[in-house]
mmCIF file of C-alpha atoms in Angstrom:
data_model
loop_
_atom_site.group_PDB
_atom_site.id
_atom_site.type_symbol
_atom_site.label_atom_id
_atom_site.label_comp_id
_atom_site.label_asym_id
_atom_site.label_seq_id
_atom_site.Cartn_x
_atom_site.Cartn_y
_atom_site.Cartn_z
ATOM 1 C CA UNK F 25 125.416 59.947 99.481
ATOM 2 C CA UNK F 26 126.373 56.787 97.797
ATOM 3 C CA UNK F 27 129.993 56.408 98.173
ATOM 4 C CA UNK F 28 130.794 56.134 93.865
ATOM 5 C CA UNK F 29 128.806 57.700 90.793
ATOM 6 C CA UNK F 30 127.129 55.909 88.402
ATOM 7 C CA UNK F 31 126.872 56.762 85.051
ATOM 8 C CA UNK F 32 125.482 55.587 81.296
ATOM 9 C CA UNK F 33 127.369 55.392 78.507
ATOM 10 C CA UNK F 34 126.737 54.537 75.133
ATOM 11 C CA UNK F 35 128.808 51.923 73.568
ATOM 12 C CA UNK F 36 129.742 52.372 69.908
ATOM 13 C CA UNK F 37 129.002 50.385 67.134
ATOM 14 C CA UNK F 38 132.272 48.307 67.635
ATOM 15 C CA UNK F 39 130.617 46.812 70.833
ATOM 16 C CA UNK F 40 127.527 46.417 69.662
ATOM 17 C CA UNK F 41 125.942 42.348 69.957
ATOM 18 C CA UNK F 42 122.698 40.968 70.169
ATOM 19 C CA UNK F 43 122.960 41.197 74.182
ATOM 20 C CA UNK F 44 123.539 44.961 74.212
ATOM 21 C CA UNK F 45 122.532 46.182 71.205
ATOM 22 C CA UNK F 46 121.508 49.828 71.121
ATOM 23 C CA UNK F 47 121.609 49.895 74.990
ATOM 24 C CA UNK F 48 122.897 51.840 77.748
ATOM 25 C CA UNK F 49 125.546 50.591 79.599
ATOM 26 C CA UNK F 50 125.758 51.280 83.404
ATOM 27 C CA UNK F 51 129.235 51.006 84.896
ATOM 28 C CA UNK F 52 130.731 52.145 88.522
ATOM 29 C CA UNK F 53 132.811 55.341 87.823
ATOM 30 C CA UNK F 54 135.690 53.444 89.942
ATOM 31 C CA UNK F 55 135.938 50.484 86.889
ATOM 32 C CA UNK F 56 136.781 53.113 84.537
ATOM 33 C CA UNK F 57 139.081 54.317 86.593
ATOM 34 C CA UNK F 58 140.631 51.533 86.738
ATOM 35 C CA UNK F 59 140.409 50.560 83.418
ATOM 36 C CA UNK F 60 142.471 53.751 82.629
ATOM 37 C CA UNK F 61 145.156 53.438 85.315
ATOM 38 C CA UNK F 62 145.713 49.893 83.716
ATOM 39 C CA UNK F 63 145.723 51.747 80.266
ATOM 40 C CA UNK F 64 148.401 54.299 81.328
ATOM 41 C CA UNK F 65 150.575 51.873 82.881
ATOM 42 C CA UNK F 66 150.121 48.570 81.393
ATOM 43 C CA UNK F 67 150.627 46.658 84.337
ATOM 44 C CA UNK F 68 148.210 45.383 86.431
ATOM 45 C CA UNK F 69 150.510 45.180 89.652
ATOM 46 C CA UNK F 70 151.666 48.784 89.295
ATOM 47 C CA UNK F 71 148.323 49.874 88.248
ATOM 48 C CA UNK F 72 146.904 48.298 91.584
ATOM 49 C CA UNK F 73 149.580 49.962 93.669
ATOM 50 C CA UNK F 74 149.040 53.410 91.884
ATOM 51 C CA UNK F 75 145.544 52.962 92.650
ATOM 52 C CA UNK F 76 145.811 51.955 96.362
ATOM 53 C CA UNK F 77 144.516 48.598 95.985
ATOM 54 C CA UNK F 78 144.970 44.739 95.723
ATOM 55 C CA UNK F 79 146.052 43.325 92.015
ATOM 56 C CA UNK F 80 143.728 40.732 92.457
ATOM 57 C CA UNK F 81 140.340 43.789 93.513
ATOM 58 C CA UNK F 82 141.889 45.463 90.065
ATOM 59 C CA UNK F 83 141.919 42.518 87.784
ATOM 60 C CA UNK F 84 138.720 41.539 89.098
ATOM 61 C CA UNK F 85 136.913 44.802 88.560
ATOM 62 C CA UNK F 86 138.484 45.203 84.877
ATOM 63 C CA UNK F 87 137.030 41.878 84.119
ATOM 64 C CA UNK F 88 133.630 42.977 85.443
ATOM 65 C CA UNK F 89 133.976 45.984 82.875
ATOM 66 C CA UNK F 90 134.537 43.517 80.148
ATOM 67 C CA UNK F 91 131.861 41.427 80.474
ATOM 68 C CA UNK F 92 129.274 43.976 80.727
ATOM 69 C CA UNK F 93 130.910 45.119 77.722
ATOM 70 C CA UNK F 94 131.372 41.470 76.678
ATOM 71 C CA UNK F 95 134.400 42.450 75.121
ATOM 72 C CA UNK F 96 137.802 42.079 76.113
ATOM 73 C CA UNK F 97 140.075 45.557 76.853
ATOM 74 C CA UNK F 98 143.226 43.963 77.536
ATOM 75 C CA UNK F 99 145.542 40.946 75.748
ATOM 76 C CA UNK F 100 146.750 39.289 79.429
ATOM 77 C CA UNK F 101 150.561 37.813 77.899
ATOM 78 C CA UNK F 102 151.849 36.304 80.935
ATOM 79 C CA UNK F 103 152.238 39.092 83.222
ATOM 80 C CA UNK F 104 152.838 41.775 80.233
ATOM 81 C CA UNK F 105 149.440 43.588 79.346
ATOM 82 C CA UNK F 106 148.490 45.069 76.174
ATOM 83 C CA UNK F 107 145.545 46.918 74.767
ATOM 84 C CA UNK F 108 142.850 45.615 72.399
ATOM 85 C CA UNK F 109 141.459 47.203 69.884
ATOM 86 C CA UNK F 110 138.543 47.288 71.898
ATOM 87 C CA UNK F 111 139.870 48.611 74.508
ATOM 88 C CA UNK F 112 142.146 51.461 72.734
ATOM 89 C CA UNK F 113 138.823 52.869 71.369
ATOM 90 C CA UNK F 114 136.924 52.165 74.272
ATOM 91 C CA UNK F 115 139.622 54.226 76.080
ATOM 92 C CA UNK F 116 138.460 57.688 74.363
ATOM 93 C CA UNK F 117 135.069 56.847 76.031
ATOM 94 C CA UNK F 118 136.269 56.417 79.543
ATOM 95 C CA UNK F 119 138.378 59.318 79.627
ATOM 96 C CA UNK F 120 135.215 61.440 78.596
ATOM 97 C CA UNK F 121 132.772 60.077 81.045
ATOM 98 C CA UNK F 122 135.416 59.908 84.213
ATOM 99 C CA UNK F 123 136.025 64.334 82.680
ATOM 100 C CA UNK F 124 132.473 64.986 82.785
ATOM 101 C CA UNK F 125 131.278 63.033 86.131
ATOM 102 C CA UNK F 126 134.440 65.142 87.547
ATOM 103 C CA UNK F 127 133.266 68.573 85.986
ATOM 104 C CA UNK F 128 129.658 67.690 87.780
ATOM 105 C CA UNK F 129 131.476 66.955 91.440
ATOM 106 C CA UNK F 130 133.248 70.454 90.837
ATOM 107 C CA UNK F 131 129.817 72.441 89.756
ATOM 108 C CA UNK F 132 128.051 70.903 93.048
ATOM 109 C CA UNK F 133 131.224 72.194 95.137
ATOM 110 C CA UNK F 134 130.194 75.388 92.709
ATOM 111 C CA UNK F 135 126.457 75.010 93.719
ATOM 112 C CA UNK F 136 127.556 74.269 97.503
ATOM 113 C CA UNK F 137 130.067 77.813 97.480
ATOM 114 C CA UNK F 138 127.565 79.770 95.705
ATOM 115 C CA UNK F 139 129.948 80.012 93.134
ATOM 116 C CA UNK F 140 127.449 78.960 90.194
ATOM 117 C CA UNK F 141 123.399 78.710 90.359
ATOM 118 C CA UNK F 142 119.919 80.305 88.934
ATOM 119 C CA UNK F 143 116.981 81.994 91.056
ATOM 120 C CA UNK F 144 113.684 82.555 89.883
ATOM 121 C CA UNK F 145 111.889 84.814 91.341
ATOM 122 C CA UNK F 146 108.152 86.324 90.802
ATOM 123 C CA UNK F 147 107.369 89.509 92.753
ATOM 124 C CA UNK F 148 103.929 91.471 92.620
ATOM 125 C CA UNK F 149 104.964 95.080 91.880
ATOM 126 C CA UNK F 150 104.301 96.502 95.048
ATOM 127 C CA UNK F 151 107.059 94.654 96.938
ATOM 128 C CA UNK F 152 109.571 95.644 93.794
ATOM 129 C CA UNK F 153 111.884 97.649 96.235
ATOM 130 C CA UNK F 154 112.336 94.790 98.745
ATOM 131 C CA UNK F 155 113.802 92.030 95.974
ATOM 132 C CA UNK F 156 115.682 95.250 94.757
ATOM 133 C CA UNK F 157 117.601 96.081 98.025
ATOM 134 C CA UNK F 158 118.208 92.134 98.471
ATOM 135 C CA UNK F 159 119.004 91.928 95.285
ATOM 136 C CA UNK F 160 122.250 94.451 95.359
ATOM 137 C CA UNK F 161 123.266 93.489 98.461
ATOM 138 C CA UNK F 162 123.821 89.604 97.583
ATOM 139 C CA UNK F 163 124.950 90.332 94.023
ATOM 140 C CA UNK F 164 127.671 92.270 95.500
ATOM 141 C CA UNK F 165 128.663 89.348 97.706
ATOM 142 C CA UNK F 166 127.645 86.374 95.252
ATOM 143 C CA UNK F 167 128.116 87.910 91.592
ATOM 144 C CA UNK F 168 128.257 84.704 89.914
ATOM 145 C CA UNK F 169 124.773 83.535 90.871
ATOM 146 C CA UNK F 170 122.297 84.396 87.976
ATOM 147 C CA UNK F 171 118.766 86.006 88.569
ATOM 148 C CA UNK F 172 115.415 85.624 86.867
ATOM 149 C CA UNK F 173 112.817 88.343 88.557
ATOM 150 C CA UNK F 174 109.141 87.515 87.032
ATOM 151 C CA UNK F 175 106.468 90.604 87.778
ATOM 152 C CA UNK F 176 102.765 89.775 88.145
ATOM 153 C CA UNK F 177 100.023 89.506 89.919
ATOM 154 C CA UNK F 178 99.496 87.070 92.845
ATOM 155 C CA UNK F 179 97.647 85.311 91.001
ATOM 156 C CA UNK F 180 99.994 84.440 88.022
ATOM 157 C CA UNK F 181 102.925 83.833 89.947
ATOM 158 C CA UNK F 182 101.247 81.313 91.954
ATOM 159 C CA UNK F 183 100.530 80.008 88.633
ATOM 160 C CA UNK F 184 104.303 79.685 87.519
ATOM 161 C CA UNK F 185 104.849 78.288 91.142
ATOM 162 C CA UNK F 186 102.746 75.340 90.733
ATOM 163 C CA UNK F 187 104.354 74.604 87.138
ATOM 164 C CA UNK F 188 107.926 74.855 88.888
ATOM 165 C CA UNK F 189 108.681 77.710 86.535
ATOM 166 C CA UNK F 190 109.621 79.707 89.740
ATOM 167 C CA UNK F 191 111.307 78.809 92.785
ATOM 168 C CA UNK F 192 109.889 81.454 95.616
ATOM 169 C CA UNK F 193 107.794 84.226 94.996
ATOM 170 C CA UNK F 194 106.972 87.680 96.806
ATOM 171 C CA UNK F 195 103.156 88.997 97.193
ATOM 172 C CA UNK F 196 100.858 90.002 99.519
ATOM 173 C CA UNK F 197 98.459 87.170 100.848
ATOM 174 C CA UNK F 198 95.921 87.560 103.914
ATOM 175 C CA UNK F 199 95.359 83.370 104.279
ATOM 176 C CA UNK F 200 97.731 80.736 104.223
ATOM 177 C CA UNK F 201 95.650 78.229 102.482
ATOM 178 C CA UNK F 202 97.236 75.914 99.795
ATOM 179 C CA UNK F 203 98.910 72.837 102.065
ATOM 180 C CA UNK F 204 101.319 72.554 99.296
ATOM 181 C CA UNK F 205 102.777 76.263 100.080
ATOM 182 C CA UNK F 206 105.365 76.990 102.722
ATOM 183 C CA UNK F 207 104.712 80.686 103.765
ATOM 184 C CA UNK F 208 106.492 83.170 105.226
ATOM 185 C CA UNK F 209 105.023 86.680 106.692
ATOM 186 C CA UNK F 210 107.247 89.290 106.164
ATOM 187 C CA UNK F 211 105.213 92.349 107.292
ATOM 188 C CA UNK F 212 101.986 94.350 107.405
ATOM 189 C CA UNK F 213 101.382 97.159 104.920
ATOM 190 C CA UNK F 214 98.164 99.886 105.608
ATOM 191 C CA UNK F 215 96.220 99.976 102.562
ATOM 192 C CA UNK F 216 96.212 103.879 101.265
ATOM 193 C CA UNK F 217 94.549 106.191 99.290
ATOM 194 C CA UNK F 218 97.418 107.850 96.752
ATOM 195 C CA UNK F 219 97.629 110.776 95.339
ATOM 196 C CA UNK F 220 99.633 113.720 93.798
ATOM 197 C CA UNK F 221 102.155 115.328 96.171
ATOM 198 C CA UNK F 222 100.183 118.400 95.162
ATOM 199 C CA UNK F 223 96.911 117.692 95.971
ATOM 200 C CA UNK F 224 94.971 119.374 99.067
ATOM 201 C CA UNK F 225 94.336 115.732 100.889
ATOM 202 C CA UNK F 226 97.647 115.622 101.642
ATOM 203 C CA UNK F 227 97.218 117.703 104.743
ATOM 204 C CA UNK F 228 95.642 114.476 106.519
ATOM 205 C CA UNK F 229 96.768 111.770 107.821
ATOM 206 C CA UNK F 230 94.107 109.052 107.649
ATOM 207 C CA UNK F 231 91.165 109.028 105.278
ATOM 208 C CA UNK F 232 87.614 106.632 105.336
ATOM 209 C CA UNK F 233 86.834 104.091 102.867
ATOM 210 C CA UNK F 234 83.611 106.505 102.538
ATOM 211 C CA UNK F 235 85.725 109.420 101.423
ATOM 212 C CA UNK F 236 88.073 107.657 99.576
ATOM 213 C CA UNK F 237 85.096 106.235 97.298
ATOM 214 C CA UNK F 238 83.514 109.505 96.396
ATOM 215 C CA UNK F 239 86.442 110.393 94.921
ATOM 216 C CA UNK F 240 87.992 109.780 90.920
ATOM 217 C CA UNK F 241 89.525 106.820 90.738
ATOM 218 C CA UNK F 242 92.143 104.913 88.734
ATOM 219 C CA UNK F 243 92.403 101.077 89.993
ATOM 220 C CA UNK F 244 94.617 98.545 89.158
ATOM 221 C CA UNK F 245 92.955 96.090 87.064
ATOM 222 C CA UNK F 246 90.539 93.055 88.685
ATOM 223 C CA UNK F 247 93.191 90.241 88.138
ATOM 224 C CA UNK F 248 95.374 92.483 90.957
ATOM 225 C CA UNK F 249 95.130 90.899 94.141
ATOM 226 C CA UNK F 250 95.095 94.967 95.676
ATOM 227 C CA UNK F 251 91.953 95.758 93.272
ATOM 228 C CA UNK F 252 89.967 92.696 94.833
ATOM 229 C CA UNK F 253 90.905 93.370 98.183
ATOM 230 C CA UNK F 254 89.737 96.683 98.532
ATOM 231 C CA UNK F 255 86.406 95.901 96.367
ATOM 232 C CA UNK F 256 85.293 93.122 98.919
ATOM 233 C CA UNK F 257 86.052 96.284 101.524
ATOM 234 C CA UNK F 258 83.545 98.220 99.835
ATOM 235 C CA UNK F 259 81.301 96.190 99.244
ATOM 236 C CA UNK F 260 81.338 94.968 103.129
ATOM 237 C CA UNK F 261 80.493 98.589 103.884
ATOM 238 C CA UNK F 262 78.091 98.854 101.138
ATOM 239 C CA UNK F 263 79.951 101.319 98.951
ATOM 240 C CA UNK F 264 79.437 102.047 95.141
ATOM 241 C CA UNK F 265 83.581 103.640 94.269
ATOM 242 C CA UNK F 266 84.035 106.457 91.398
ATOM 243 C CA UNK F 267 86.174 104.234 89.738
ATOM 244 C CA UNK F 268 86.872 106.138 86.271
ATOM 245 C CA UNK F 269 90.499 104.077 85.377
ATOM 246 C CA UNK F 270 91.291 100.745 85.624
ATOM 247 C CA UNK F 271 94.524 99.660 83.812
ATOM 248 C CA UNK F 272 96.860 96.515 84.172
ATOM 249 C CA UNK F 273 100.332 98.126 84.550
ATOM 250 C CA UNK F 274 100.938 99.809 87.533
ATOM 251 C CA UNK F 275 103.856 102.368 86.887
ATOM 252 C CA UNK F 276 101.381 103.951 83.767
ATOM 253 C CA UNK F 277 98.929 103.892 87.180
ATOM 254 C CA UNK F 278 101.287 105.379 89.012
ATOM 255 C CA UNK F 279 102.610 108.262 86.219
ATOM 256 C CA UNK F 280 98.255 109.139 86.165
ATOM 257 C CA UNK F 281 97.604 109.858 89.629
ATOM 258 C CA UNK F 282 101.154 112.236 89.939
ATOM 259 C CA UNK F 283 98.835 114.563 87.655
ATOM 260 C CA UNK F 284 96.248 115.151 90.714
ATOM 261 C CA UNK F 285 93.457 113.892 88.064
ATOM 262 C CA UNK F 286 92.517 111.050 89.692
ATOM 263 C CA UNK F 287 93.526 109.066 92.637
ATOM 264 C CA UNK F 288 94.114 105.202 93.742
ATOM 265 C CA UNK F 289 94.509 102.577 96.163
ATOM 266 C CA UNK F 290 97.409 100.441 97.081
ATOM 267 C CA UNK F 291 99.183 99.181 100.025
ATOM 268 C CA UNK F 292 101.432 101.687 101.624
ATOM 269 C CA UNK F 293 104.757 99.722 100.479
ATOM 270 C CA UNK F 294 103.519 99.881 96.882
ATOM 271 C CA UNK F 295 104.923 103.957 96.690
ATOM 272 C CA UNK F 296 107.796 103.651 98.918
ATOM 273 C CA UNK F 297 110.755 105.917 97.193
ATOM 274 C CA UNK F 298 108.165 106.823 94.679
ATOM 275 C CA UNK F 299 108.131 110.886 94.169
ATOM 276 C CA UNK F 300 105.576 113.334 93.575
ATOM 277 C CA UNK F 301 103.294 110.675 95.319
ATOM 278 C CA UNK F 302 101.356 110.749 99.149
ATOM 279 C CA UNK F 303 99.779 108.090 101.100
ATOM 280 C CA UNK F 304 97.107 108.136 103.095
ATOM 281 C CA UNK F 305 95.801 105.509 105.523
ATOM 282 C CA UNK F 306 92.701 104.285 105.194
ATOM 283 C CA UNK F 307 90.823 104.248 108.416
ATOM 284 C CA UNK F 308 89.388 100.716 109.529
ATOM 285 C CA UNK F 309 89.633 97.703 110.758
ATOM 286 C CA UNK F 310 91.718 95.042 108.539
ATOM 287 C CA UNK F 311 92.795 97.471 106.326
ATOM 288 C CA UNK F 312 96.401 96.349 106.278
ATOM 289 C CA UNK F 313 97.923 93.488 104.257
ATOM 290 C CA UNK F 314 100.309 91.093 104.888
ATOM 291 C CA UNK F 315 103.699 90.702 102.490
ATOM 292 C CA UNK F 316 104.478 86.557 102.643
ATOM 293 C CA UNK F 317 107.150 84.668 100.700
ATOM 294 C CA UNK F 318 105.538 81.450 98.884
ATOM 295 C CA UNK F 319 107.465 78.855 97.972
ATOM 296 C CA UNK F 320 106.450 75.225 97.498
ATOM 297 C CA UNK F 321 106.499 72.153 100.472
ATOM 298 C CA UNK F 322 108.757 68.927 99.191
ATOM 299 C CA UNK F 323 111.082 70.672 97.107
ATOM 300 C CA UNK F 324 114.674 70.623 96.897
ATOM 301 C CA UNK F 325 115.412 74.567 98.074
ATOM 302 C CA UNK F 326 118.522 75.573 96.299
ATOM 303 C CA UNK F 327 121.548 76.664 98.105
ATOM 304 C CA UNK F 328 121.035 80.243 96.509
ATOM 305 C CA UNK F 329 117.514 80.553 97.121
ATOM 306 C CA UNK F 330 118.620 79.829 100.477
ATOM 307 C CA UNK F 331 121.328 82.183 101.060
ATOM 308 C CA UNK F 332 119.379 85.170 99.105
ATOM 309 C CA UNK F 333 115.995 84.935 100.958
ATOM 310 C CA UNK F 334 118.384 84.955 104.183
ATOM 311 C CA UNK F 335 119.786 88.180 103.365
ATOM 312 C CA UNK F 336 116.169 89.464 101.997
ATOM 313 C CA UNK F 337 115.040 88.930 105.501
ATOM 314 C CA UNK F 338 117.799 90.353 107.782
ATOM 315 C CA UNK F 339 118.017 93.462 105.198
ATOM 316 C CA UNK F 340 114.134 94.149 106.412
ATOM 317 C CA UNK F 341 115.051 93.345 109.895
ATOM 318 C CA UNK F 342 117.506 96.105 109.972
ATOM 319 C CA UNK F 343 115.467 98.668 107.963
#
């Protein structure tokens, strides 16, 4: 950390010259400082010991200040001090800029507390109740941290990743293959067969991808990460599905197979706390899925996104 700010002001009209005309300024934080000490006490040798510093490191920094300005701030009489025009309207200016760069040291001390901050998150609907449970749990203990939750499939929220629109997201993903991706595996979920609470095949515990396909199905839509999953399964094993349904929104998916109609496939997870609803294993090798968090390599992690995907993590530990 450099040890002062920087910061850019723009000079009004009244300083404007050829030289500087229409430009932005860059001074130290510390000369305005200065400058304002000076100001307040119009005395360069009180100002200096106010300030914890030579007259002589004082008088040369105000000077500085003017001649980047190329403008004098002060009227030097003798030892007495006064205040150009200038510098009494130039005055408004410093007090402004030295307010603001100390309202940005407090919202980093804000930022470092968890006392202010955004997170975007994007979350395939199957792992919904996991960012819920983390989600009430840290709100309770960091309620002034704000929340953006983005649903989709994998494939659009690795979209919004890559344009920065998100800062982690939460979806299933067999292969770590972008280099540009950090992952994280969570855990494995069984892919299932769903269907109505009511239904006879709820009397077994495991079903085959053979039996599962002979039966009516409603399927999330192709762009679902789930829906081509499973297809490359049956197509492995040379199976032609009785796919009847296929619809984009999984809760209207969901609502359908509770009336024993029809029936779908999903990773376990995806019906956890979800009533009138059974899962059944699917019988075969590979037929699980693995939940990862995604976020992207060389990127500043936020101290929220930090502290929340902690607790997300340690809340599935203990469950």
């Amino acid at each position: 950390m450099t040890k002062f700010l920087r910061i850019s002001i723009f000079v009004k009209p009244y300083f404007s010259i050829k030289s500087i005309d229409k430009t932005d300024l860059e001074m130290e934080l510390r000369q305005l400082k200065y400058f304002l000490k000076a100001k307040e006490l119009l005395n360069f040798t009180e100002a200096a010991s106010a300030l914890y510093i030579s007259q002589s490191t004082l008088s040369q920094q105000i000077k500085q200040l003017e001649d980047e300005l190329q403008v004098p701030l002060f009227n030097r009489i003798g030892k007495r001090i006064t205040l150009t025009e200038a510098g009494d309207l130039f005055a408004v200016y410093a007090q402004q800029s030295v307010n603001k760069a100390s309202d940005g040291l407090e919202l980093l001390k804000d930022l470092n507390n968890l006392e202010t901050g955004k997170v975007a998150i994007g979350v395939t609907y199957a792992l919904r109740h996991v960012v819920t449970k983390a989600l009430i749990l840290f709100s309770s203990e960091y309620p002034k941290i704000q929340f953006e939750i983005v649903f989709g499939t994998s494939q659009e929220l690795i979209q919004k990743l890559n344009h920065f629109e998100l800062d982690v997201i939460l979806t299933f993903e067999e292969i770590a293959a972008e280099a540009h991706f950090k992952y994280l595996e969570l855990f494995t979920s069984p892919m299932a067969l769903v269907t109505a609470s009511e239904t006879p095949l709820t009397y077994k515990k495991s079903i085959s991808l053979d039996e599962a396909s002979s039966l009516p199905l409603a399927l999330p839509s192709s762009g679902f990460s789930t829906t081509q999953f499973i297809n490359k399964a049956f197509e492995k094993s040379n199976l032609h599905p009785n796919v009847t349904i296929e619809i984009n929104d999984i809760p209207t998916l969901l609502e359908l197979i509770k009336t024993g109609k029809w029936h779908t496939i999903l990773t376990k997870t995806t019906i956890e706390n979800e009533k009138d609803l059974y899962a059944i294993p699917i019988q075969g090798k590979n037929m699980t899925r693995t939940a990862m968090l995604i976020s992207l390599k060389e990127v500043y992690e936020k101290k929220a996104v930090t502290a929340f995907l902690k607790m997300l993590v340690e809340n599935l530990n203990v469950n």
